[in-house]
Amino acid sequence: MKKILIILILSITNAFALDAVVTVLETPLLKSPSYSAPVVQYLRKGDIIKVHPSLNNNTEFDHLAPSPEKFAKLKKELDESSEWNQDPLFKGEATHAHIEDEFVPTLDRQGNTVYVIRDHLYVYFTSPKELHQPNFRNDPTDYRLEEPLPKRYPLDTEAGYRGIVTLGLTQPYYESYPYPSSVKAKGYTSPIDFNISYLRNTPNDKQDRFYLGGTFNIRTFSNSYTLFNGNTSKEEGIKLGAGPYFSYDAFKGHKNRINIYGSINLNFFNQLNVSQKKADLEEQRNYQAMTISPRMGIQYHRKQILEDVDFILGTSMELEPATTFRTSSAANQETWWVSRGSDKFKTRTTFTLGGYIGFQTAY
């Protein structure tokens, strides 16, 4: 008798129901373990319910259990015994629930057994087992509309897009063609930088801060040089690039925002036109290359200076790796160029600061 009492005391903790909290906006209590079963009751997010204690069964020694064939034989013998059928403790089917089941048994207000969807609950095991439970990042039951509502609600309108146009100036481009003659004087202009970007809000961003999209860039500049051999040279550069673009609102006020952005431009057209002139002689050659230019920057946004139009003031830092420019055109003036035939030269890695203004439309 004492042994039986000790066993009951040691195992009594498994007889208590477990607590579980509802983690989705709304979940149904189903009459049977099926999605098509009648709904008995609804639970809301934060409701705490009791679930079947067998969820916390210890499966560590399951490998020592009888084989399925032997278990079926023992069950048949017990079902046929008179003592088993007369004992009210063993009447009815035992409930066995597992944490990986699709439905978990619980009780409704009338004390009837009902079932709740397992993924809609977080079960309190008070053990390391509690940490290995799946959680939804996006609530599949949350039907509420995100605020602020679109201006034309309830009409279906596109939302979560941004279009950006900026125009600015950057530091002069100091790399040049390696003339055979030394340079006497240099004249630089600040390159003009024009950008068009189109972005869309990421699906999981609930705060309307993170946007991804693409950008298109045009940059032009013109530098002049006076050489000791009496030549004057003019270098005109044009660069066209496109690539991915990301944008994040680090500070988000009602009228003022601070935005961090970055892009990686593939400059599919990067041309430097070198034109040398001396007296009545003039010759020019086009040098081309292809480069990848990462860019990072910060912007200030003044919201709604016009309806759906924001003012942008920003700065950027761009990296352009060492680049080899090549030309296939032949030269007539041999002493003016490094090579009269196919010519090439290599620039150094450059870092370029830029500033610009622009406008953004957000809808």
mmCIF file of C-alpha atoms in Angstrom:
data_model
loop_
_atom_site.group_PDB
_atom_site.id
_atom_site.type_symbol
_atom_site.label_atom_id
_atom_site.label_comp_id
_atom_site.label_asym_id
_atom_site.label_seq_id
_atom_site.Cartn_x
_atom_site.Cartn_y
_atom_site.Cartn_z
ATOM 1 C CA MET A 1 0.000 0.000 0.000
ATOM 2 C CA LYS A 2 2.855 2.379 0.864
ATOM 3 C CA LYS A 3 4.553 1.665 -2.455
ATOM 4 C CA ILE A 4 1.386 2.484 -4.364
ATOM 5 C CA LEU A 5 0.989 5.749 -2.409
ATOM 6 C CA ILE A 6 4.582 6.786 -3.151
ATOM 7 C CA ILE A 7 4.114 6.076 -6.872
ATOM 8 C CA LEU A 8 0.912 8.136 -6.899
ATOM 9 C CA ILE A 9 2.650 11.076 -5.178
ATOM 10 C CA LEU A 10 5.564 11.005 -7.619
ATOM 11 C CA SER A 11 3.327 10.864 -10.682
ATOM 12 C CA ILE A 12 0.606 13.240 -9.532
ATOM 13 C CA THR A 13 2.246 16.241 -11.247
ATOM 14 C CA ASN A 14 1.416 14.695 -14.626
ATOM 15 C CA ALA A 15 -2.245 14.685 -13.701
ATOM 16 C CA PHE A 16 -2.523 18.482 -13.623
ATOM 17 C CA ALA A 17 -3.568 20.246 -16.821
ATOM 18 C CA LEU A 18 -1.050 22.521 -18.493
ATOM 19 C CA ASP A 19 -1.550 26.225 -19.057
ATOM 20 C CA ALA A 20 -1.357 27.603 -22.604
ATOM 21 C CA VAL A 21 -1.800 31.121 -23.957
ATOM 22 C CA VAL A 22 -3.404 32.039 -27.280
ATOM 23 C CA THR A 23 -0.807 33.748 -29.510
ATOM 24 C CA VAL A 24 -3.003 34.724 -32.480
ATOM 25 C CA LEU A 25 -5.753 37.313 -32.756
ATOM 26 C CA GLU A 26 -8.533 34.733 -32.744
ATOM 27 C CA THR A 27 -8.707 30.943 -32.732
ATOM 28 C CA PRO A 28 -11.716 28.579 -32.658
ATOM 29 C CA LEU A 29 -12.507 25.717 -30.296
ATOM 30 C CA LEU A 30 -13.541 22.840 -32.573
ATOM 31 C CA LYS A 31 -15.940 20.031 -31.727
ATOM 32 C CA SER A 32 -13.594 17.463 -33.299
ATOM 33 C CA PRO A 33 -9.961 17.521 -34.485
ATOM 34 C CA SER A 34 -10.747 18.806 -37.975
ATOM 35 C CA TYR A 35 -10.689 22.201 -39.684
ATOM 36 C CA SER A 36 -14.193 21.549 -40.996
ATOM 37 C CA ALA A 37 -15.612 20.676 -37.563
ATOM 38 C CA PRO A 38 -18.303 22.913 -35.992
ATOM 39 C CA VAL A 39 -16.973 25.822 -33.943
ATOM 40 C CA VAL A 40 -18.016 25.677 -30.286
ATOM 41 C CA GLN A 41 -16.353 28.842 -29.020
ATOM 42 C CA TYR A 42 -13.757 31.465 -29.986
ATOM 43 C CA LEU A 43 -10.670 32.473 -28.012
ATOM 44 C CA ARG A 44 -8.835 35.782 -28.310
ATOM 45 C CA LYS A 45 -5.150 36.642 -28.137
ATOM 46 C CA GLY A 46 -3.884 36.506 -24.554
ATOM 47 C CA ASP A 47 -6.542 34.074 -23.280
ATOM 48 C CA ILE A 48 -5.074 31.391 -21.039
ATOM 49 C CA ILE A 49 -6.629 27.905 -21.192
ATOM 50 C CA LYS A 50 -5.967 24.461 -19.795
ATOM 51 C CA VAL A 51 -4.710 21.816 -22.224
ATOM 52 C CA HIS A 52 -4.383 18.083 -21.766
ATOM 53 C CA PRO A 53 -1.543 17.086 -19.404
ATOM 54 C CA SER A 54 -0.406 14.274 -21.703
ATOM 55 C CA LEU A 55 1.338 16.974 -23.766
ATOM 56 C CA ASN A 56 3.978 16.911 -21.045
ATOM 57 C CA ASN A 57 4.465 13.135 -21.042
ATOM 58 C CA ASN A 58 8.064 11.991 -20.860
ATOM 59 C CA THR A 59 8.943 10.127 -24.059
ATOM 60 C CA GLU A 60 12.528 9.438 -23.011
ATOM 61 C CA PHE A 61 11.832 5.742 -22.345
ATOM 62 C CA ASP A 62 9.394 5.056 -25.184
ATOM 63 C CA HIS A 63 12.001 2.850 -26.859
ATOM 64 C CA LEU A 64 11.591 0.396 -23.942
ATOM 65 C CA ALA A 65 7.842 0.010 -24.551
ATOM 66 C CA PRO A 66 6.464 -3.264 -25.973
ATOM 67 C CA SER A 67 6.355 -3.648 -29.717
ATOM 68 C CA PRO A 68 3.090 -2.639 -31.454
ATOM 69 C CA GLU A 69 2.207 -6.315 -31.926
ATOM 70 C CA LYS A 70 2.778 -7.177 -28.273
ATOM 71 C CA PHE A 71 0.963 -4.022 -27.125
ATOM 72 C CA ALA A 72 -2.070 -4.933 -29.253
ATOM 73 C CA LYS A 73 -2.071 -8.437 -27.767
ATOM 74 C CA LEU A 74 -1.926 -7.130 -24.196
ATOM 75 C CA LYS A 75 -4.693 -4.622 -24.901
ATOM 76 C CA LYS A 76 -6.890 -7.369 -26.313
ATOM 77 C CA GLU A 77 -6.356 -9.519 -23.226
ATOM 78 C CA LEU A 78 -7.195 -6.598 -20.932
ATOM 79 C CA ASP A 79 -10.338 -5.697 -22.899
ATOM 80 C CA GLU A 80 -11.560 -9.284 -22.585
ATOM 81 C CA SER A 81 -10.913 -9.522 -18.833
ATOM 82 C CA SER A 82 -13.879 -9.002 -16.508
ATOM 83 C CA GLU A 83 -11.848 -7.070 -13.929
ATOM 84 C CA TRP A 84 -10.836 -4.464 -16.524
ATOM 85 C CA ASN A 85 -14.416 -3.917 -17.709
ATOM 86 C CA GLN A 86 -15.807 -3.699 -14.187
ATOM 87 C CA ASP A 87 -13.320 -1.079 -12.977
ATOM 88 C CA PRO A 88 -14.766 2.423 -13.709
ATOM 89 C CA LEU A 89 -11.236 3.883 -13.793
ATOM 90 C CA PHE A 90 -10.546 2.196 -17.135
ATOM 91 C CA LYS A 91 -13.850 2.807 -18.850
ATOM 92 C CA GLY A 92 -13.641 4.864 -22.015
ATOM 93 C CA GLU A 93 -10.656 5.591 -24.228
ATOM 94 C CA ALA A 94 -7.555 7.254 -22.782
ATOM 95 C CA THR A 95 -6.509 10.536 -24.344
ATOM 96 C CA HIS A 96 -2.952 10.835 -25.583
ATOM 97 C CA ALA A 97 -1.871 14.213 -26.951
ATOM 98 C CA HIS A 98 1.505 15.230 -28.296
ATOM 99 C CA ILE A 99 3.059 18.655 -28.733
ATOM 100 C CA GLU A 100 3.502 17.995 -32.453
ATOM 101 C CA ASP A 101 -0.182 17.128 -33.027
ATOM 102 C CA GLU A 102 -2.148 19.458 -35.269
ATOM 103 C CA PHE A 103 -4.966 19.754 -32.712
ATOM 104 C CA VAL A 104 -4.753 19.782 -28.905
ATOM 105 C CA PRO A 105 -7.626 18.711 -26.591
ATOM 106 C CA THR A 106 -9.029 21.154 -24.032
ATOM 107 C CA LEU A 107 -12.403 21.881 -22.407
ATOM 108 C CA ASP A 108 -15.108 24.381 -23.320
ATOM 109 C CA ARG A 109 -17.347 26.310 -20.893
ATOM 110 C CA GLN A 110 -19.632 23.269 -20.412
ATOM 111 C CA GLY A 111 -16.714 20.961 -19.630
ATOM 112 C CA ASN A 112 -16.895 19.111 -22.944
ATOM 113 C CA THR A 113 -13.737 18.014 -24.733
ATOM 114 C CA VAL A 114 -12.964 20.265 -27.678
ATOM 115 C CA TYR A 115 -9.899 20.887 -29.818
ATOM 116 C CA VAL A 116 -7.760 23.918 -30.502
ATOM 117 C CA ILE A 117 -5.189 24.394 -33.277
ATOM 118 C CA ARG A 118 -1.745 23.622 -31.832
ATOM 119 C CA ASP A 119 0.110 26.370 -33.752
ATOM 120 C CA HIS A 120 -2.185 29.002 -32.203
ATOM 121 C CA LEU A 121 -0.953 28.242 -28.678
ATOM 122 C CA TYR A 122 2.154 28.666 -26.578
ATOM 123 C CA VAL A 123 2.227 25.945 -23.932
ATOM 124 C CA TYR A 124 3.843 26.602 -20.554
ATOM 125 C CA PHE A 125 5.881 23.466 -19.809
ATOM 126 C CA THR A 126 8.177 25.233 -17.285
ATOM 127 C CA SER A 127 11.050 23.206 -18.749
ATOM 128 C CA PRO A 128 13.491 23.527 -21.691
ATOM 129 C CA LYS A 129 10.844 21.775 -23.768
ATOM 130 C CA GLU A 130 8.919 25.055 -23.702
ATOM 131 C CA LEU A 131 11.491 26.787 -25.919
ATOM 132 C CA HIS A 132 11.092 24.419 -28.862
ATOM 133 C CA GLN A 133 7.717 25.626 -30.050
ATOM 134 C CA PRO A 134 6.892 27.200 -33.424
ATOM 135 C CA ASN A 135 5.753 30.828 -33.434
ATOM 136 C CA PHE A 136 4.104 32.776 -36.245
ATOM 137 C CA ARG A 137 5.946 35.855 -37.431
ATOM 138 C CA ASN A 138 2.790 36.950 -39.223
ATOM 139 C CA ASP A 139 -0.545 36.221 -37.589
ATOM 140 C CA PRO A 140 -2.677 34.359 -40.176
ATOM 141 C CA THR A 141 -5.865 35.168 -38.245
ATOM 142 C CA ASP A 142 -5.297 38.927 -37.970
ATOM 143 C CA TYR A 143 -7.882 40.414 -40.316
ATOM 144 C CA ARG A 144 -7.522 44.000 -39.029
ATOM 145 C CA LEU A 145 -6.513 46.682 -41.521
ATOM 146 C CA GLU A 146 -3.242 48.441 -40.876
ATOM 147 C CA GLU A 147 -3.458 52.137 -40.118
ATOM 148 C CA PRO A 148 -3.325 54.713 -41.502
ATOM 149 C CA LEU A 149 -5.961 53.593 -43.963
ATOM 150 C CA PRO A 150 -5.444 54.473 -47.645
ATOM 151 C CA LYS A 151 -6.951 57.810 -48.632
ATOM 152 C CA ARG A 152 -9.369 56.191 -51.063
ATOM 153 C CA TYR A 153 -10.447 53.405 -48.706
ATOM 154 C CA PRO A 154 -12.523 51.255 -49.209
ATOM 155 C CA LEU A 155 -11.605 51.447 -52.905
ATOM 156 C CA ASP A 156 -8.730 49.159 -53.862
ATOM 157 C CA THR A 157 -5.620 51.279 -54.428
ATOM 158 C CA GLU A 158 -1.930 50.480 -54.658
ATOM 159 C CA ALA A 159 0.064 51.484 -51.568
ATOM 160 C CA GLY A 160 3.539 51.101 -50.135
ATOM 161 C CA TYR A 161 5.514 52.594 -53.039
ATOM 162 C CA ARG A 162 8.070 55.405 -53.310
ATOM 163 C CA GLY A 163 9.483 57.193 -56.319
ATOM 164 C CA ILE A 164 12.601 59.342 -55.852
ATOM 165 C CA VAL A 165 14.290 61.856 -58.159
ATOM 166 C CA THR A 166 17.507 63.595 -57.036
ATOM 167 C CA LEU A 167 20.025 65.943 -58.639
ATOM 168 C CA GLY A 168 23.354 66.845 -57.085
ATOM 169 C CA LEU A 169 27.071 67.524 -57.321
ATOM 170 C CA THR A 170 29.988 65.332 -56.299
ATOM 171 C CA GLN A 171 33.678 65.813 -55.682
ATOM 172 C CA PRO A 172 35.720 66.314 -58.873
ATOM 173 C CA TYR A 173 37.007 63.225 -60.612
ATOM 174 C CA TYR A 174 40.780 63.495 -60.200
ATOM 175 C CA GLU A 175 41.764 60.446 -62.241
ATOM 176 C CA SER A 176 42.892 61.212 -65.795
ATOM 177 C CA TYR A 177 44.629 59.819 -68.830
ATOM 178 C CA PRO A 178 48.416 59.304 -68.260
ATOM 179 C CA TYR A 179 49.719 61.785 -70.838
ATOM 180 C CA PRO A 180 53.286 61.242 -72.141
ATOM 181 C CA SER A 181 53.936 64.916 -71.461
ATOM 182 C CA SER A 182 53.794 66.346 -67.963
ATOM 183 C CA VAL A 183 50.742 68.373 -66.952
ATOM 184 C CA LYS A 184 51.290 72.106 -66.420
ATOM 185 C CA ALA A 185 47.800 73.091 -65.220
ATOM 186 C CA LYS A 186 44.573 71.313 -64.308
ATOM 187 C CA GLY A 187 40.976 72.451 -64.279
ATOM 188 C CA TYR A 188 38.250 70.402 -62.608
ATOM 189 C CA THR A 189 34.469 70.711 -62.540
ATOM 190 C CA SER A 190 32.119 69.060 -60.074
ATOM 191 C CA PRO A 191 30.326 66.128 -61.754
ATOM 192 C CA ILE A 192 26.560 66.404 -62.091
ATOM 193 C CA ASP A 193 24.800 63.373 -60.601
ATOM 194 C CA PHE A 194 21.197 62.499 -61.492
ATOM 195 C CA ASN A 195 19.270 59.578 -59.942
ATOM 196 C CA ILE A 196 15.846 57.999 -60.362
ATOM 197 C CA SER A 197 14.766 55.303 -57.873
ATOM 198 C CA TYR A 198 11.624 53.238 -57.489
ATOM 199 C CA LEU A 199 10.961 51.383 -54.222
ATOM 200 C CA ARG A 200 8.413 49.160 -52.561
ATOM 201 C CA ASN A 201 7.757 48.480 -48.887
ATOM 202 C CA THR A 202 8.897 45.026 -47.748
ATOM 203 C CA PRO A 203 5.991 42.659 -46.906
ATOM 204 C CA ASN A 204 6.976 42.051 -43.265
ATOM 205 C CA ASP A 205 7.600 45.712 -42.393
ATOM 206 C CA LYS A 206 4.749 46.777 -40.127
ATOM 207 C CA GLN A 207 6.210 50.241 -39.381
ATOM 208 C CA ASP A 208 6.508 51.460 -42.978
ATOM 209 C CA ARG A 209 10.255 52.003 -42.711
ATOM 210 C CA PHE A 210 12.119 49.509 -44.908
ATOM 211 C CA TYR A 211 11.920 49.725 -48.707
ATOM 212 C CA LEU A 212 13.621 47.804 -51.508
ATOM 213 C CA GLY A 213 13.801 48.613 -55.192
ATOM 214 C CA GLY A 214 16.046 49.724 -58.009
ATOM 215 C CA THR A 215 17.858 52.883 -59.084
ATOM 216 C CA PHE A 216 19.189 54.423 -62.298
ATOM 217 C CA ASN A 217 22.113 56.857 -62.256
ATOM 218 C CA ILE A 218 23.638 59.307 -64.761
ATOM 219 C CA ARG A 219 26.859 61.198 -64.006
ATOM 220 C CA THR A 220 28.712 63.610 -66.278
ATOM 221 C CA PHE A 221 31.810 65.761 -65.834
ATOM 222 C CA SER A 222 34.418 67.704 -67.795
ATOM 223 C CA ASN A 223 38.078 68.330 -66.834
ATOM 224 C CA SER A 224 40.748 70.304 -68.699
ATOM 225 C CA TYR A 225 44.542 70.077 -68.731
ATOM 226 C CA THR A 226 47.411 72.124 -70.126
ATOM 227 C CA LEU A 227 50.504 70.097 -71.009
ATOM 228 C CA PHE A 228 54.143 71.138 -71.205
ATOM 229 C CA ASN A 229 54.326 70.022 -74.853
ATOM 230 C CA GLY A 230 51.934 72.824 -75.755
ATOM 231 C CA ASN A 231 48.815 70.653 -75.976
ATOM 232 C CA THR A 232 45.537 71.371 -74.259
ATOM 233 C CA SER A 233 43.355 68.429 -73.334
ATOM 234 C CA LYS A 234 39.742 68.073 -72.388
ATOM 235 C CA GLU A 235 38.325 64.963 -70.730
ATOM 236 C CA GLU A 236 34.562 64.493 -70.765
ATOM 237 C CA GLY A 237 33.110 61.594 -68.821
ATOM 238 C CA ILE A 238 29.658 60.068 -68.822
ATOM 239 C CA LYS A 239 28.536 57.151 -66.712
ATOM 240 C CA LEU A 240 25.223 55.253 -66.815
ATOM 241 C CA GLY A 241 24.465 52.749 -64.083
ATOM 242 C CA ALA A 242 21.624 50.786 -62.517
ATOM 243 C CA GLY A 243 21.251 48.418 -59.600
ATOM 244 C CA PRO A 244 19.439 47.437 -56.382
ATOM 245 C CA TYR A 245 18.541 50.085 -53.809
ATOM 246 C CA PHE A 246 17.459 49.860 -50.173
ATOM 247 C CA SER A 247 16.030 52.574 -47.927
ATOM 248 C CA TYR A 248 15.360 52.655 -44.175
ATOM 249 C CA ASP A 249 13.726 55.433 -42.136
ATOM 250 C CA ALA A 250 15.934 55.574 -39.030
ATOM 251 C CA PHE A 251 13.918 58.475 -37.556
ATOM 252 C CA LYS A 252 10.264 58.820 -38.429
ATOM 253 C CA GLY A 253 8.411 61.942 -37.361
ATOM 254 C CA HIS A 254 5.162 63.380 -38.605
ATOM 255 C CA LYS A 255 6.830 66.004 -40.803
ATOM 256 C CA ASN A 256 10.547 65.193 -40.554
ATOM 257 C CA ARG A 257 12.404 61.980 -41.274
ATOM 258 C CA ILE A 258 15.994 60.791 -41.392
ATOM 259 C CA ASN A 259 16.593 58.091 -43.992
ATOM 260 C CA ILE A 260 19.562 55.778 -44.498
ATOM 261 C CA TYR A 261 19.997 54.250 -47.926
ATOM 262 C CA GLY A 262 22.412 52.222 -50.004
ATOM 263 C CA SER A 263 22.773 50.988 -53.565
ATOM 264 C CA ILE A 264 25.110 48.971 -55.772
ATOM 265 C CA ASN A 265 25.289 50.379 -59.281
ATOM 266 C CA LEU A 266 26.504 48.391 -62.249
ATOM 267 C CA ASN A 267 27.931 51.069 -64.559
ATOM 268 C CA PHE A 268 27.240 49.352 -67.849
ATOM 269 C CA PHE A 269 28.325 52.447 -69.800
ATOM 270 C CA ASN A 270 31.374 54.251 -68.417
ATOM 271 C CA GLN A 271 33.091 56.384 -71.059
ATOM 272 C CA LEU A 272 35.891 58.920 -70.950
ATOM 273 C CA ASN A 273 36.380 61.050 -74.065
ATOM 274 C CA VAL A 274 39.933 62.468 -74.257
ATOM 275 C CA SER A 275 40.383 65.316 -76.754
ATOM 276 C CA GLN A 276 43.824 66.878 -77.324
ATOM 277 C CA LYS A 277 44.428 70.041 -79.315
ATOM 278 C CA LYS A 278 47.511 71.909 -80.506
ATOM 279 C CA ALA A 279 47.308 74.815 -82.955
ATOM 280 C CA ASP A 280 45.201 73.545 -85.853
ATOM 281 C CA LEU A 281 45.605 69.868 -84.921
ATOM 282 C CA GLU A 282 43.004 68.067 -82.830
ATOM 283 C CA GLU A 283 42.470 64.401 -82.018
ATOM 284 C CA GLN A 284 40.142 62.573 -79.666
ATOM 285 C CA ARG A 285 39.750 59.004 -78.468
ATOM 286 C CA ASN A 286 36.986 57.311 -76.470
ATOM 287 C CA TYR A 287 37.959 55.048 -73.559
ATOM 288 C CA GLN A 288 35.390 52.738 -72.002
ATOM 289 C CA ALA A 289 35.116 50.480 -68.975
ATOM 290 C CA MET A 290 32.522 48.643 -66.866
ATOM 291 C CA THR A 291 32.508 49.058 -63.090
ATOM 292 C CA ILE A 292 30.486 48.325 -59.944
ATOM 293 C CA SER A 293 30.046 51.231 -57.510
ATOM 294 C CA PRO A 294 28.595 50.702 -54.000
ATOM 295 C CA ARG A 295 27.019 53.809 -52.479
ATOM 296 C CA MET A 296 25.823 54.673 -48.974
ATOM 297 C CA GLY A 297 24.119 57.845 -47.829
ATOM 298 C CA ILE A 298 21.805 59.678 -45.490
ATOM 299 C CA GLN A 299 18.810 61.839 -46.384
ATOM 300 C CA TYR A 300 16.554 64.346 -44.680
ATOM 301 C CA HIS A 301 12.908 64.144 -45.768
ATOM 302 C CA ARG A 302 10.466 66.997 -45.270
ATOM 303 C CA LYS A 303 7.068 65.392 -45.632
ATOM 304 C CA GLN A 304 4.159 66.703 -47.665
ATOM 305 C CA ILE A 305 5.491 69.984 -49.032
ATOM 306 C CA LEU A 306 2.861 69.260 -51.684
ATOM 307 C CA GLU A 307 0.229 66.552 -51.659
ATOM 308 C CA ASP A 308 2.066 63.200 -51.715
ATOM 309 C CA VAL A 309 5.372 64.976 -52.458
ATOM 310 C CA ASP A 310 8.333 65.140 -50.028
ATOM 311 C CA PHE A 311 11.441 67.322 -50.216
ATOM 312 C CA ILE A 312 14.821 65.546 -49.972
ATOM 313 C CA LEU A 313 18.198 66.886 -48.907
ATOM 314 C CA GLY A 314 20.976 64.310 -48.801
ATOM 315 C CA THR A 315 24.602 63.312 -48.967
ATOM 316 C CA SER A 316 26.389 60.183 -50.103
ATOM 317 C CA MET A 317 29.694 58.335 -50.169
ATOM 318 C CA GLU A 318 30.545 56.217 -53.217
ATOM 319 C CA LEU A 319 33.356 53.750 -53.811
ATOM 320 C CA GLU A 320 34.677 53.053 -57.299
ATOM 321 C CA PRO A 321 37.330 50.328 -57.471
ATOM 322 C CA ALA A 322 40.425 50.528 -59.670
ATOM 323 C CA THR A 323 39.273 50.542 -63.290
ATOM 324 C CA THR A 324 40.933 49.827 -66.626
ATOM 325 C CA PHE A 325 39.757 52.022 -69.528
ATOM 326 C CA ARG A 326 40.360 50.757 -73.059
ATOM 327 C CA THR A 327 40.021 52.053 -76.590
ATOM 328 C CA SER A 328 40.269 50.272 -79.931
ATOM 329 C CA SER A 329 40.536 53.394 -82.101
ATOM 330 C CA ALA A 330 43.936 54.159 -83.648
ATOM 331 C CA ALA A 331 45.718 57.500 -83.173
ATOM 332 C CA ASN A 332 47.351 59.709 -85.802
ATOM 333 C CA GLN A 333 49.512 61.780 -83.432
ATOM 334 C CA GLU A 334 51.808 59.138 -81.994
ATOM 335 C CA THR A 335 53.581 61.400 -79.472
ATOM 336 C CA TRP A 336 50.323 62.519 -77.877
ATOM 337 C CA TRP A 337 49.320 59.051 -76.612
ATOM 338 C CA VAL A 338 50.818 56.206 -74.633
ATOM 339 C CA SER A 339 49.976 53.812 -77.446
ATOM 340 C CA ARG A 340 49.039 54.655 -81.000
ATOM 341 C CA GLY A 341 47.059 51.420 -81.479
ATOM 342 C CA SER A 342 44.822 49.774 -78.893
ATOM 343 C CA ASP A 343 45.403 51.899 -75.816
ATOM 344 C CA LYS A 344 44.472 51.415 -72.172
ATOM 345 C CA PHE A 345 45.117 52.945 -68.763
ATOM 346 C CA LYS A 346 44.189 52.108 -65.170
ATOM 347 C CA THR A 347 42.722 54.426 -62.549
ATOM 348 C CA ARG A 348 43.087 54.139 -58.793
ATOM 349 C CA THR A 349 40.338 53.262 -56.320
ATOM 350 C CA THR A 350 38.362 56.424 -55.588
ATOM 351 C CA PHE A 351 36.010 57.578 -52.828
ATOM 352 C CA THR A 352 33.535 60.281 -53.813
ATOM 353 C CA LEU A 353 31.429 62.502 -51.558
ATOM 354 C CA GLY A 354 28.257 64.003 -52.991
ATOM 355 C CA GLY A 355 25.400 66.258 -52.009
ATOM 356 C CA TYR A 356 22.024 66.649 -53.672
ATOM 357 C CA ILE A 357 18.434 67.742 -53.432
ATOM 358 C CA GLY A 358 15.345 66.041 -54.785
ATOM 359 C CA PHE A 359 11.752 65.028 -54.404
ATOM 360 C CA GLN A 360 9.954 61.885 -53.360
ATOM 361 C CA THR A 361 6.438 60.775 -54.011
ATOM 362 C CA ALA A 362 5.114 58.247 -51.496
ATOM 363 C CA TYR A 363 1.794 56.474 -51.896
#
